[in-house]
Tab-separated table of C-alpha atoms in Angstrom:
chain	number	residue	atom	x	y	z
D	47	MET	CA	-30.973	-12.760	-11.842
D	48	GLN	CA	-28.384	-13.690	-10.070
D	49	GLN	CA	-29.255	-16.406	-7.377
D	50	PRO	CA	-28.740	-15.345	-3.741
D	51	LEU	CA	-25.880	-16.074	-1.585
D	52	ASP	CA	-26.643	-17.982	1.448
D	53	SER	CA	-28.782	-14.924	3.293
D	54	GLN	CA	-30.036	-17.650	6.510
D	55	GLU	CA	-29.700	-15.600	9.750
D	56	ILE	CA	-28.302	-12.392	8.743
D	57	PRO	CA	-30.027	-9.614	9.596
D	58	PRO	CA	-32.734	-7.501	7.307
D	59	PRO	CA	-30.890	-5.876	4.752
D	60	GLY	CA	-30.969	-2.430	5.003
D	61	CYS	CA	-29.212	1.634	5.003
D	62	PRO	CA	-28.161	2.362	8.201
D	63	ALA	CA	-29.963	5.054	10.061
D	64	HIS	CA	-29.939	8.210	9.396
D	65	GLY	CA	-28.609	8.204	5.774
D	66	ASN	CA	-25.693	6.245	4.391
D	67	VAL	CA	-22.511	6.081	6.810
D	68	GLN	CA	-19.383	8.077	5.612
D	69	LEU	CA	-16.326	5.686	5.505
D	70	TYR	CA	-14.492	9.192	5.388
D	71	GLY	CA	-13.308	12.248	7.565
D	72	PRO	CA	-12.580	12.107	11.407
D	73	SER	CA	-15.218	9.958	12.940
D	74	PHE	CA	-14.541	7.511	10.592
D	75	GLY	CA	-10.633	7.766	11.278
D	76	ALA	CA	-11.052	7.426	15.094
D	77	ASP	CA	-13.245	4.110	15.073
D	78	PRO	CA	-13.017	2.588	11.774
D	79	ASP	CA	-13.440	-1.423	13.198
D	80	GLY	CA	-17.098	0.164	15.627
D	81	HIS	CA	-18.627	1.718	11.503
D	82	TYR	CA	-17.775	-1.635	10.144
D	83	ALA	CA	-19.699	-3.342	13.396
D	84	HIS	CA	-22.771	-1.048	12.432
D	85	LEU	CA	-22.413	-1.169	8.376
D	86	ARG	CA	-23.069	-5.313	9.226
D	87	SER	CA	-26.119	-4.827	10.876
D	88	ALA	CA	-27.335	-3.656	7.049
D	89	GLY	CA	-26.428	-7.861	6.164
D	90	LEU	CA	-23.396	-8.860	3.802
D	91	SER	CA	-23.356	-5.020	1.955
D	92	ALA	CA	-24.045	-2.091	2.493
D	93	PRO	CA	-24.114	1.195	0.736
D	94	VAL	CA	-21.790	4.425	1.866
D	95	ASP	CA	-21.033	7.122	1.070
D	96	ILE	CA	-16.921	6.637	-0.281
D	97	ALA	CA	-16.131	10.449	-0.319
D	98	PRO	CA	-18.571	13.252	-0.245
D	99	ASP	CA	-21.509	12.407	-2.522
D	100	VAL	CA	-20.259	9.003	-4.162
D	101	GLN	CA	-22.273	6.300	-2.969
D	102	VAL	CA	-20.862	2.563	-3.299
D	103	GLU	CA	-21.962	-0.518	-2.241
D	104	LEU	CA	-19.663	-1.844	0.418
D	105	VAL	CA	-19.112	-6.051	1.341
D	106	THR	CA	-18.039	-6.440	4.854
D	107	SER	CA	-18.984	-10.093	4.603
D	108	TYR	CA	-15.372	-12.303	4.127
D	109	ASP	CA	-17.871	-14.700	2.186
D	110	ALA	CA	-19.251	-12.318	0.201
D	111	ALA	CA	-16.611	-10.422	-1.053
D	112	LEU	CA	-14.994	-13.568	-1.674
D	113	TYR	CA	-17.949	-13.986	-3.888
D	114	VAL	CA	-17.406	-10.789	-5.701
D	115	LEU	CA	-13.023	-10.870	-5.893
D	116	GLN	CA	-14.174	-14.449	-7.193
D	117	ASN	CA	-16.903	-14.274	-9.813
D	118	PRO	CA	-15.617	-11.970	-13.106
D	119	ALA	CA	-18.532	-13.528	-14.994
D	120	SER	CA	-20.904	-11.259	-13.039
D	121	PHE	CA	-18.687	-8.578	-11.443
D	122	VAL	CA	-15.770	-6.725	-13.818
D	123	ARG	CA	-13.389	-4.132	-12.542
D	124	ASP	CA	-13.701	-1.744	-15.821
D	125	SER	CA	-14.703	1.770	-14.359
D	126	ARG	CA	-15.773	2.912	-17.530
D	127	ARG	CA	-19.258	1.617	-16.995
D	128	TRP	CA	-19.814	3.460	-13.530
D	129	ASN	CA	-23.268	4.762	-13.793
D	130	ALA	CA	-23.107	8.298	-11.335
D	131	LEU	CA	-19.816	8.650	-13.372
D	132	ASN	CA	-21.500	8.661	-16.695
D	133	GLU	CA	-24.206	10.190	-15.740
D	134	GLY	CA	-22.516	12.980	-14.090
D	135	ARG	CA	-23.296	12.418	-10.826
D	136	VAL	CA	-19.614	12.609	-9.580
D	137	PRO	CA	-18.288	16.010	-8.801
D	138	ALA	CA	-14.954	16.754	-10.909
D	139	ASP	CA	-13.059	17.526	-8.079
D	140	SER	CA	-13.750	14.406	-5.909
D	141	PRO	CA	-10.612	12.521	-3.817
D	142	ALA	CA	-12.490	9.385	-4.945
D	143	LEU	CA	-11.978	9.885	-8.258
D	144	PRO	CA	-8.330	9.136	-8.694
D	145	MET	CA	-8.500	5.792	-7.000
D	146	MET	CA	-12.024	4.624	-8.820
D	147	SER	CA	-11.543	6.284	-12.395
D	148	TYR	CA	-9.936	4.142	-15.077
D	149	ARG	CA	-6.917	3.848	-16.381
D	150	PRO	CA	-5.479	0.985	-19.106
D	151	ASN	CA	-3.273	-0.525	-16.337
D	152	ALA	CA	-3.973	-4.570	-15.528
D	153	LEU	CA	-6.172	-3.742	-12.319
D	154	PHE	CA	-8.922	-1.823	-14.449
D	155	SER	CA	-9.140	-4.662	-17.226
D	156	ASP	CA	-10.843	-7.359	-17.634
D	157	GLY	CA	-11.224	-10.851	-19.555
D	158	ALA	CA	-7.955	-10.967	-22.521
D	159	ALA	CA	-6.617	-7.772	-21.775
D	160	HIS	CA	-6.114	-8.473	-17.650
D	161	ALA	CA	-5.080	-11.396	-18.618
D	162	ARG	CA	-2.531	-9.880	-21.758
D	163	LEU	CA	-1.608	-7.527	-18.699
D	164	ARG	CA	-0.973	-9.307	-15.856
D	165	GLN	CA	0.862	-11.724	-17.612
D	166	ALA	CA	3.506	-9.486	-18.478
D	167	VAL	CA	3.926	-8.345	-14.501
D	168	THR	CA	3.672	-11.909	-12.935
D	169	ASP	CA	6.593	-13.084	-15.457
D	170	SER	CA	8.705	-9.617	-14.532
D	171	LEU	CA	7.921	-10.018	-10.884
D	172	ALA	CA	8.719	-13.490	-10.718
D	173	THR	CA	12.946	-13.061	-12.021
D	174	VAL	CA	13.270	-10.946	-9.218
D	175	ASP	CA	15.950	-12.269	-6.611
D	176	GLU	CA	14.694	-12.834	-3.615
D	177	LEU	CA	17.833	-12.794	-1.714
D	178	GLN	CA	18.987	-9.427	-3.568
D	179	LEU	CA	15.107	-8.146	-2.859
D	180	VAL	CA	16.138	-8.450	0.785
D	181	ARG	CA	19.305	-6.892	0.013
D	182	GLN	CA	17.549	-4.006	-1.432
D	183	THR	CA	15.145	-3.673	1.653
D	184	GLN	CA	18.278	-3.933	4.214
D	185	GLN	CA	20.366	-1.348	2.257
D	186	SER	CA	17.601	1.363	2.435
D	187	ALA	CA	16.948	0.585	5.519
D	188	ASP	CA	20.491	0.986	6.510
D	189	TYR	CA	20.534	4.529	4.884
D	190	LEU	CA	17.256	5.750	6.516
D	191	ILE	CA	18.184	4.806	9.888
D	192	SER	CA	21.471	6.212	9.496
D	193	ARG	CA	19.868	9.451	9.113
D	194	PHE	CA	18.173	9.211	12.493
D	195	SER	CA	19.772	7.106	14.746
D	196	SER	CA	22.778	8.770	15.618
D	197	GLU	CA	21.413	12.174	16.519
D	198	PRO	CA	21.412	13.485	20.182
D	199	ARG	CA	17.378	13.521	20.495
D	200	GLY	CA	17.558	9.619	20.201
D	201	GLN	CA	13.849	9.916	18.653
D	202	ALA	CA	12.264	9.309	15.565
D	203	GLU	CA	8.933	9.464	13.807
D	204	LEU	CA	8.491	6.428	11.838
D	205	MET	CA	6.048	6.979	9.676
D	206	ALA	CA	7.884	9.754	7.893
D	207	GLU	CA	11.264	8.659	8.253
D	208	TYR	CA	11.338	5.000	7.837
D	209	ALA	CA	7.894	3.694	6.727
D	210	GLN	CA	7.055	6.214	3.795
D	211	PRO	CA	10.250	6.560	2.205
D	212	LEU	CA	11.493	2.628	2.844
D	213	PRO	CA	9.319	1.347	-0.386
D	214	LEU	CA	10.258	4.253	-2.571
D	215	LEU	CA	13.385	3.849	-2.535
D	216	VAL	CA	13.338	0.087	-2.991
D	217	PHE	CA	10.883	0.417	-5.310
D	218	SER	CA	12.857	2.949	-7.466
D	219	ASP	CA	15.971	0.815	-7.625
D	220	LEU	CA	13.907	-2.362	-8.642
D	221	PHE	CA	12.836	-0.421	-11.924
D	222	GLY	CA	16.829	0.361	-12.218
D	223	CYS	CA	16.050	3.957	-12.141
D	224	PRO	CA	19.370	6.468	-12.337
D	225	PRO	CA	19.479	8.704	-9.721
D	226	GLU	CA	17.550	12.030	-10.772
D	227	ILE	CA	14.672	10.088	-12.619
D	228	GLY	CA	14.490	8.213	-8.881
D	229	ASP	CA	14.019	11.243	-6.973
D	230	ARG	CA	11.256	12.723	-9.169
D	231	VAL	CA	9.979	8.909	-9.018
D	232	ILE	CA	9.857	9.792	-5.874
D	233	ALA	CA	9.081	13.393	-5.440
D	234	GLY	CA	5.482	12.359	-8.330
D	235	ILE	CA	4.266	9.361	-6.497
D	236	SER	CA	4.302	10.628	-2.832
D	237	GLY	CA	2.618	14.008	-4.200
D	238	ILE	CA	-0.248	12.016	-5.818
D	239	PHE	CA	-1.057	10.230	-2.328
D	240	GLU	CA	-0.218	13.892	-0.705
D	241	GLY	CA	-2.599	15.689	-3.226
D	242	THR	CA	0.100	17.512	-4.739
D	243	PRO	CA	-1.162	19.493	-7.715
D	244	GLY	CA	0.884	18.686	-10.568
D	245	ALA	CA	2.164	15.462	-8.809
D	246	ASP	CA	0.799	12.988	-11.828
D	247	GLU	CA	2.581	15.238	-14.148
D	248	VAL	CA	6.203	14.620	-12.430
D	249	LEU	CA	5.417	10.856	-12.044
D	250	GLY	CA	4.254	10.382	-15.442
D	251	GLY	CA	7.576	12.456	-17.653
D	252	ALA	CA	9.578	10.579	-14.840
D	253	LEU	CA	8.532	7.220	-16.050
D	254	ALA	CA	8.654	8.106	-20.013
D	255	GLU	CA	11.940	8.910	-19.112
D	256	LEU	CA	13.348	5.900	-17.777
D	257	ILE	CA	11.502	3.916	-20.315
D	258	ALA	CA	13.229	5.967	-23.387
D	259	LEU	CA	16.696	5.177	-21.606
D	260	LYS	CA	16.184	1.577	-21.090
D	261	ARG	CA	14.330	1.177	-24.713
D	262	ARG	CA	18.332	2.979	-25.570
D	263	ARG	CA	20.351	1.114	-22.621
D	264	PRO	CA	18.309	-2.145	-21.584
D	265	GLY	CA	18.833	-3.026	-18.006
D	266	ALA	CA	18.574	-6.419	-15.471
D	267	ASP	CA	16.136	-4.432	-13.691
D	268	LEU	CA	11.973	-4.927	-13.643
D	269	THR	CA	11.395	-2.311	-16.165
D	270	THR	CA	13.050	-3.432	-18.778
D	271	ARG	CA	11.925	-6.836	-18.420
D	272	LEU	CA	8.349	-5.645	-18.822
D	273	MET	CA	9.523	-3.532	-21.907
D	274	GLU	CA	10.831	-6.656	-23.733
D	275	HIS	CA	8.280	-9.230	-22.415
D	276	SER	CA	6.444	-11.586	-24.983
D	277	ALA	CA	3.071	-9.410	-24.239
D	278	GLN	CA	4.602	-6.503	-26.308
D	279	LEU	CA	3.396	-4.046	-24.025
D	280	THR	CA	3.431	-0.342	-25.251
D	281	ASP	CA	5.008	2.256	-24.061
D	282	GLU	CA	1.863	3.544	-22.511
D	283	GLU	CA	1.278	0.634	-21.056
D	284	VAL	CA	4.449	-0.335	-19.631
D	285	LEU	CA	4.381	3.011	-17.466
D	286	HIS	CA	0.874	2.368	-16.859
D	287	GLN	CA	2.125	-1.142	-15.187
D	288	LEU	CA	4.683	1.013	-13.476
D	289	VAL	CA	2.121	3.668	-11.805
D	290	THR	CA	0.046	0.509	-10.537
D	291	LEU	CA	3.165	-1.784	-8.852
D	292	LEU	CA	3.684	2.103	-7.703
D	293	SER	CA	0.740	3.187	-5.865
D	294	GLY	CA	-0.349	-0.415	-5.308
D	295	GLY	CA	2.825	-1.248	-4.051
D	296	THR	CA	4.254	1.467	-1.822
D	297	ALA	CA	1.428	2.678	-0.034
D	298	PRO	CA	0.169	-0.778	1.493
D	299	LEU	CA	3.318	-1.565	2.502
D	300	THR	CA	4.303	1.560	4.895
D	301	ALA	CA	0.867	0.933	6.146
D	302	THR	CA	1.815	-2.958	6.754
D	303	ILE	CA	5.796	-1.893	8.077
D	304	ALA	CA	4.414	0.997	9.884
D	305	THR	CA	1.184	-1.594	11.958
D	306	SER	CA	3.387	-4.144	12.424
D	307	SER	CA	6.355	-2.198	14.038
D	308	ALA	CA	4.070	-1.377	16.511
D	309	LEU	CA	2.186	-4.257	17.051
D	310	TYR	CA	5.846	-6.244	17.741
D	311	LEU	CA	6.644	-2.849	20.441
D	312	GLY	CA	2.797	-2.780	21.677
D	313	GLU	CA	2.888	-3.705	25.405
D	314	GLU	CA	0.318	-6.311	24.362
D	315	TRP	CA	2.723	-8.312	22.480
D	316	GLN	CA	3.800	-11.293	23.049
D	317	THR	CA	7.647	-11.258	23.753
D	318	GLY	CA	9.594	-14.223	21.530
D	319	LEU	CA	7.150	-14.007	18.431
D	320	PRO	CA	8.673	-13.674	15.429
D	321	VAL	CA	7.888	-10.378	13.210
D	322	GLU	CA	6.379	-12.677	10.717
D	323	ASP	CA	3.242	-12.815	13.302
D	324	ALA	CA	3.537	-9.160	13.923
D	325	VAL	CA	3.010	-8.560	10.000
D	326	ALA	CA	0.188	-11.724	9.453
D	327	GLN	CA	-1.517	-10.108	12.160
D	328	THR	CA	-1.229	-6.816	10.480
D	329	LEU	CA	-2.876	-7.966	7.003
D	330	TRP	CA	-5.638	-9.929	9.027
D	331	ASN	CA	-6.499	-7.231	11.458
D	332	TYR	CA	-5.211	-4.187	9.955
D	333	ALA	CA	-5.672	-4.437	6.195
D	334	PRO	CA	-3.229	-1.723	4.320
D	335	ILE	CA	-6.089	-1.996	1.809
D	336	ALA	CA	-8.863	-1.343	3.508
D	337	ASN	CA	-11.364	-0.488	0.908
D	338	TYR	CA	-10.702	-0.745	-2.769
D	339	ALA	CA	-11.762	-3.431	-5.403
D	340	ALA	CA	-14.185	-1.585	-6.875
D	341	HIS	CA	-16.155	-4.030	-8.967
D	342	TYR	CA	-19.951	-3.359	-11.290
D	343	PRO	CA	-22.078	-6.105	-12.093
D	344	THR	CA	-22.974	-6.841	-14.975
D	345	HIS	CA	-26.570	-7.027	-14.121
D	346	ASP	CA	-29.004	-7.291	-11.502
D	347	VAL	CA	-27.600	-9.613	-8.166
D	348	ASP	CA	-28.760	-10.350	-5.329
D	349	MET	CA	-27.149	-10.576	-2.649
D	350	GLY	CA	-29.145	-11.671	0.341
D	351	GLY	CA	-31.927	-10.073	-0.238
D	352	ARG	CA	-30.021	-6.687	-1.405
D	353	VAL	CA	-30.073	-5.837	-4.899
D	354	LEU	CA	-26.834	-4.599	-6.765
D	355	ARG	CA	-27.541	-2.929	-9.645
D	356	ALA	CA	-26.371	-3.179	-13.037
D	357	ASN	CA	-23.133	-0.623	-13.599
D	358	ASP	CA	-23.237	0.412	-9.689
D	359	PRO	CA	-19.918	0.326	-7.461
D	360	VAL	CA	-19.309	-2.437	-5.566
D	361	LEU	CA	-16.441	-2.099	-3.315
D	362	VAL	CA	-15.030	-4.928	-1.288
D	363	SER	CA	-13.855	-3.804	2.590
D	364	PHE	CA	-11.255	-5.789	3.305
D	365	ALA	CA	-10.821	-4.836	6.361
D	366	ALA	CA	-14.694	-5.946	7.388
D	367	ALA	CA	-14.178	-9.221	5.540
D	368	ASN	CA	-11.243	-9.856	7.520
D	369	THR	CA	-12.677	-9.227	10.778
D	370	ASP	CA	-15.852	-10.438	10.510
D	371	PRO	CA	-17.078	-12.692	13.173
D	372	LYS	CA	-18.029	-15.058	11.407
D	373	LEU	CA	-14.607	-15.867	10.440
D	374	THR	CA	-12.959	-15.040	13.719
D	375	GLN	CA	-15.015	-18.065	14.985
D	376	HIS	CA	-12.847	-20.800	13.162
D	377	ARG	CA	-9.819	-18.946	12.446
D	378	GLN	CA	-7.641	-20.534	14.215
D	379	GLN	CA	-8.673	-23.459	11.316
D	380	LEU	CA	-7.299	-21.511	8.887
D	381	SER	CA	-4.627	-21.347	6.960
D	382	ALA	CA	-2.102	-17.757	7.863
D	383	LYS	CA	-2.771	-16.585	4.448
D	384	ALA	CA	-7.005	-17.092	4.300
D	385	HIS	CA	-7.109	-13.217	5.314
D	386	LEU	CA	-7.749	-10.824	1.686
D	387	ALA	CA	-4.991	-7.976	2.185
D	388	PHE	CA	-3.806	-9.595	-1.527
D	389	GLY	CA	-7.052	-9.739	-2.741
D	390	ALA	CA	-8.353	-12.664	-4.149
D	391	GLY	CA	-9.410	-14.051	-7.525
D	392	PRO	CA	-7.714	-12.970	-11.128
D	393	HIS	CA	-7.044	-9.687	-9.616
D	394	ALA	CA	-5.319	-11.149	-6.308
D	395	CYS	CA	-1.482	-8.974	-6.001
D	396	PRO	CA	0.672	-10.729	-7.815
D	397	ALA	CA	3.698	-9.356	-5.345
D	398	LYS	CA	1.856	-10.495	-2.411
D	399	ASP	CA	5.187	-12.785	-1.728
D	400	PRO	CA	7.828	-9.861	-2.289
D	401	ALA	CA	5.575	-7.393	-0.346
D	402	PHE	CA	5.271	-10.161	2.564
D	403	MET	CA	9.583	-10.205	2.505
D	404	ILE	CA	10.088	-6.498	2.111
D	405	ALA	CA	8.103	-5.678	5.235
D	406	VAL	CA	9.671	-8.494	7.442
D	407	THR	CA	12.670	-7.568	6.352
D	408	ALA	CA	12.246	-3.948	7.096
D	409	VAL	CA	10.936	-4.567	10.765
D	410	GLU	CA	13.876	-7.049	11.097
D	411	THR	CA	16.476	-4.572	9.759
D	412	LEU	CA	15.209	-1.605	12.733
D	413	LEU	CA	14.752	-4.068	16.075
D	414	ASN	CA	18.345	-5.477	15.003
D	415	ARG	CA	19.876	-2.132	14.166
D	416	LEU	CA	17.922	-0.120	17.211
D	417	PRO	CA	17.965	-3.234	19.910
D	418	ASP	CA	15.831	-0.858	22.702
D	419	ILE	CA	13.602	0.832	20.574
D	420	GLU	CA	10.220	1.402	22.389
D	421	MET	CA	7.115	3.222	21.465
D	422	ARG	CA	6.848	6.704	23.128
D	423	VAL	CA	3.063	5.717	23.352
D	424	PRO	CA	0.490	3.564	23.985
D	425	PHE	CA	-0.588	1.068	20.879
D	426	LYS	CA	-3.790	1.543	21.407
D	427	THR	CA	-3.695	5.692	21.463
D	428	LEU	CA	-1.987	5.667	17.731
D	429	ALA	CA	-4.153	7.596	15.636
D	430	TRP	CA	-5.678	5.660	11.953
D	431	ALA	CA	-5.625	8.258	9.019
D	432	PRO	CA	-9.575	9.395	8.165
D	433	THR	CA	-9.362	7.753	4.443
D	434	PRO	CA	-11.554	4.552	3.149
D	435	TRP	CA	-8.644	3.407	1.360
D	436	SER	CA	-5.950	2.560	4.193
D	437	ARG	CA	-5.421	1.193	7.417
D	438	SER	CA	-2.360	3.386	8.042
D	439	LEU	CA	-1.241	4.930	11.171
D	440	VAL	CA	-1.007	8.629	11.093
D	441	THR	CA	2.632	9.041	13.471
D	442	LEU	CA	4.484	5.893	15.213
D	443	PRO	CA	6.413	8.318	17.639
D	444	VAL	CA	9.623	5.795	19.232
D	445	ARG	CA	12.587	6.576	21.251
D	446	PHE	CA	15.883	4.930	21.452
D	447	SER	CA	19.204	4.606	22.672
D	448	PRO	CA	21.947	6.602	19.739
D	449	ARG	CA	23.628	4.921	17.663
D	450	SER	CA	25.310	4.855	14.457
D	451	VAL	CA	24.768	3.079	11.286
D	452	PRO	CA	27.279	3.144	8.813
D	453	SER	CA	27.060	3.296	4.766
D	454	ALA	CA	27.096	0.438	2.618
D	455	ALA	CA	30.502	0.965	1.673
D	456	GLU	CA	31.609	1.587	5.737
D	457	PRO	CA	33.280	-1.287	7.613
D	458	ALA	CA	30.906	-1.451	11.110
D	459	GLN	CA	32.876	1.754	13.518
D	460	PRO	CA	31.791	3.786	16.048
D	461	GLN	CA	30.429	7.247	13.947
D	462	PRO	CA	30.464	10.840	15.216
D	463	SER	CA	27.030	12.028	16.873
D	464	GLN	CA	26.088	14.329	14.013
D	465	ALA	CA	23.553	17.117	14.378
D	466	PRO	CA	19.882	16.554	13.384
D	467	GLN	CA	18.558	16.178	9.561
D	468	GLN	CA	14.722	17.126	8.041
D	469	PRO	CA	12.915	14.562	7.782
D	470	ALA	CA	12.883	12.380	4.695
D	471	ALA	CA	8.898	12.960	4.275
D	472	ALA	CA	9.979	16.477	3.689
D	473	GLU	CA	12.435	14.507	0.430
D	474	LEU	CA	9.555	12.829	-0.804
D	475	ARG	CA	7.810	15.659	-1.871
D	476	SER	CA	9.767	18.399	-3.599
D	477	GLY	CA	12.535	16.038	-4.825
D	478	ALA	CA	15.276	17.880	-3.381
D	479	ARG	CA	17.696	17.908	-0.989
D	480	ALA	CA	17.041	18.779	2.491
D	481	SER	CA	18.705	21.292	4.125
D	482	GLY	CA	21.274	20.487	7.130
D	483	PRO	CA	22.719	22.352	9.641
D	484	ALA	CA	25.070	25.765	8.523
D	485	GLY	CA	27.895	25.595	6.988
D	486	THR	CA	26.971	21.430	6.328
D	487	SER	CA	25.369	21.540	3.253
D	488	ALA	CA	28.642	21.785	1.088
D	489	SER	CA	29.628	18.319	1.811
D	490	GLN	CA	25.930	16.440	2.079
D	491	PRO	CA	25.033	15.134	-1.949
D	492	LYS	CA	22.920	16.866	-4.250
D	493	GLY	CA	19.675	16.192	-5.463
D	494	GLY	CA	16.811	14.301	-4.068
D	495	LEU	CA	15.849	11.282	-1.182
D	496	PHE	CA	16.838	8.310	-3.992
D	497	SER	CA	20.192	10.592	-5.084
D	498	ARG	CA	21.700	10.780	-1.565
D	499	PHE	CA	20.649	7.297	-0.816
D	500	LEU	CA	23.052	6.011	-4.077
D	501	ALA	CA	26.101	8.383	-2.843
D	502	TRP	CA	25.284	6.689	0.484
D	503	THR	CA	25.891	2.774	-0.036
D	504	ARG	CA	29.149	4.408	-2.449
D	505	GLY	CA	30.341	5.958	1.160
D	506	GLU	CA	30.614	9.379	-0.852
């Protein structure tokens, strides 16, 4: 059995009263920090229900989280080991399955297989030009802001109209998607997060078509770089790495952009601090990926008095680890990047620097384009999504003085106010153009969100 971690001054282990804590639903969404504080009374980790009838061990200690993340000999990621799943004890329709089931990608691989896939991803990401990424993010942000900023209402819901679609536009551009494929990629990945039936097939079909296109006509994009990497990935492997980049990048970025914006605009934020500080505080205190990174012990492991059984899932609570009271006592002495929001060890996020850059640029562009923007409600009253996987706001209502943001192909000059448009979120789900006011549809570019974005960049 693995030697136990130091458990001195740790409360006695054991299940919280009244059965496992449920890490989902309205009660959890209303007070996630309270749930983590309660779980810490069990020790370094505690059993929780991550979904109905799905129990996992949740690590809430910062030191214990690092131990799991940095010890691949004892904790592996291949979920085909999952005891309960192999024994038929996980409901077939469980919402935990899309998040925890095995996929042939770097996230669920170990050893040499993981190293091969990860190297292809990291090498491909390393070719992304930072200045070009900033320009892509600014352009995407300008487009989305242009959709709501000139409306007479002077109000917007930033989750649906800004934070959710922005990463999808940036990733579609990075992948080298033509308009129609980009529309379907956005509709597919958005549908997966919303539980839309058939969304998996839409996304898979769009990415397969993109890969086939890049086989015929390579480009200066992330998809082509993955395909041409010396690891010689198959088309299926390329597809699964793209899915990983989309799912592991877009939803956390959405949460980071929204929470950082809310923090910066909140009544408790100190005026004059840079946007980078708001993003860093989000990553520390509101970890976008809250509870994830399922590991499977290769043998029974004693952790602070609790025995983690071989092949039973152990999840890391990045949210609880980052706010561990034993850590906050000396957090001032830690590096600003010592948080675990991007993970640690061999499976640490390979795109943490681009992700931070995208988030900072998104918030800065919003503040620059709408200098008097403010929240319509106090930060402390904002609601959090009742999901265990991410710490994400439900809505972010703001107000501002209406103004126009010109297209990328137009000079900056005042534009007449336009009638309200449908929120961008409607296009994320359907991949179709949102209907404008009567009599205007003929002049609107056809297609979904990405098609309309590309048309806007050309001034059409």
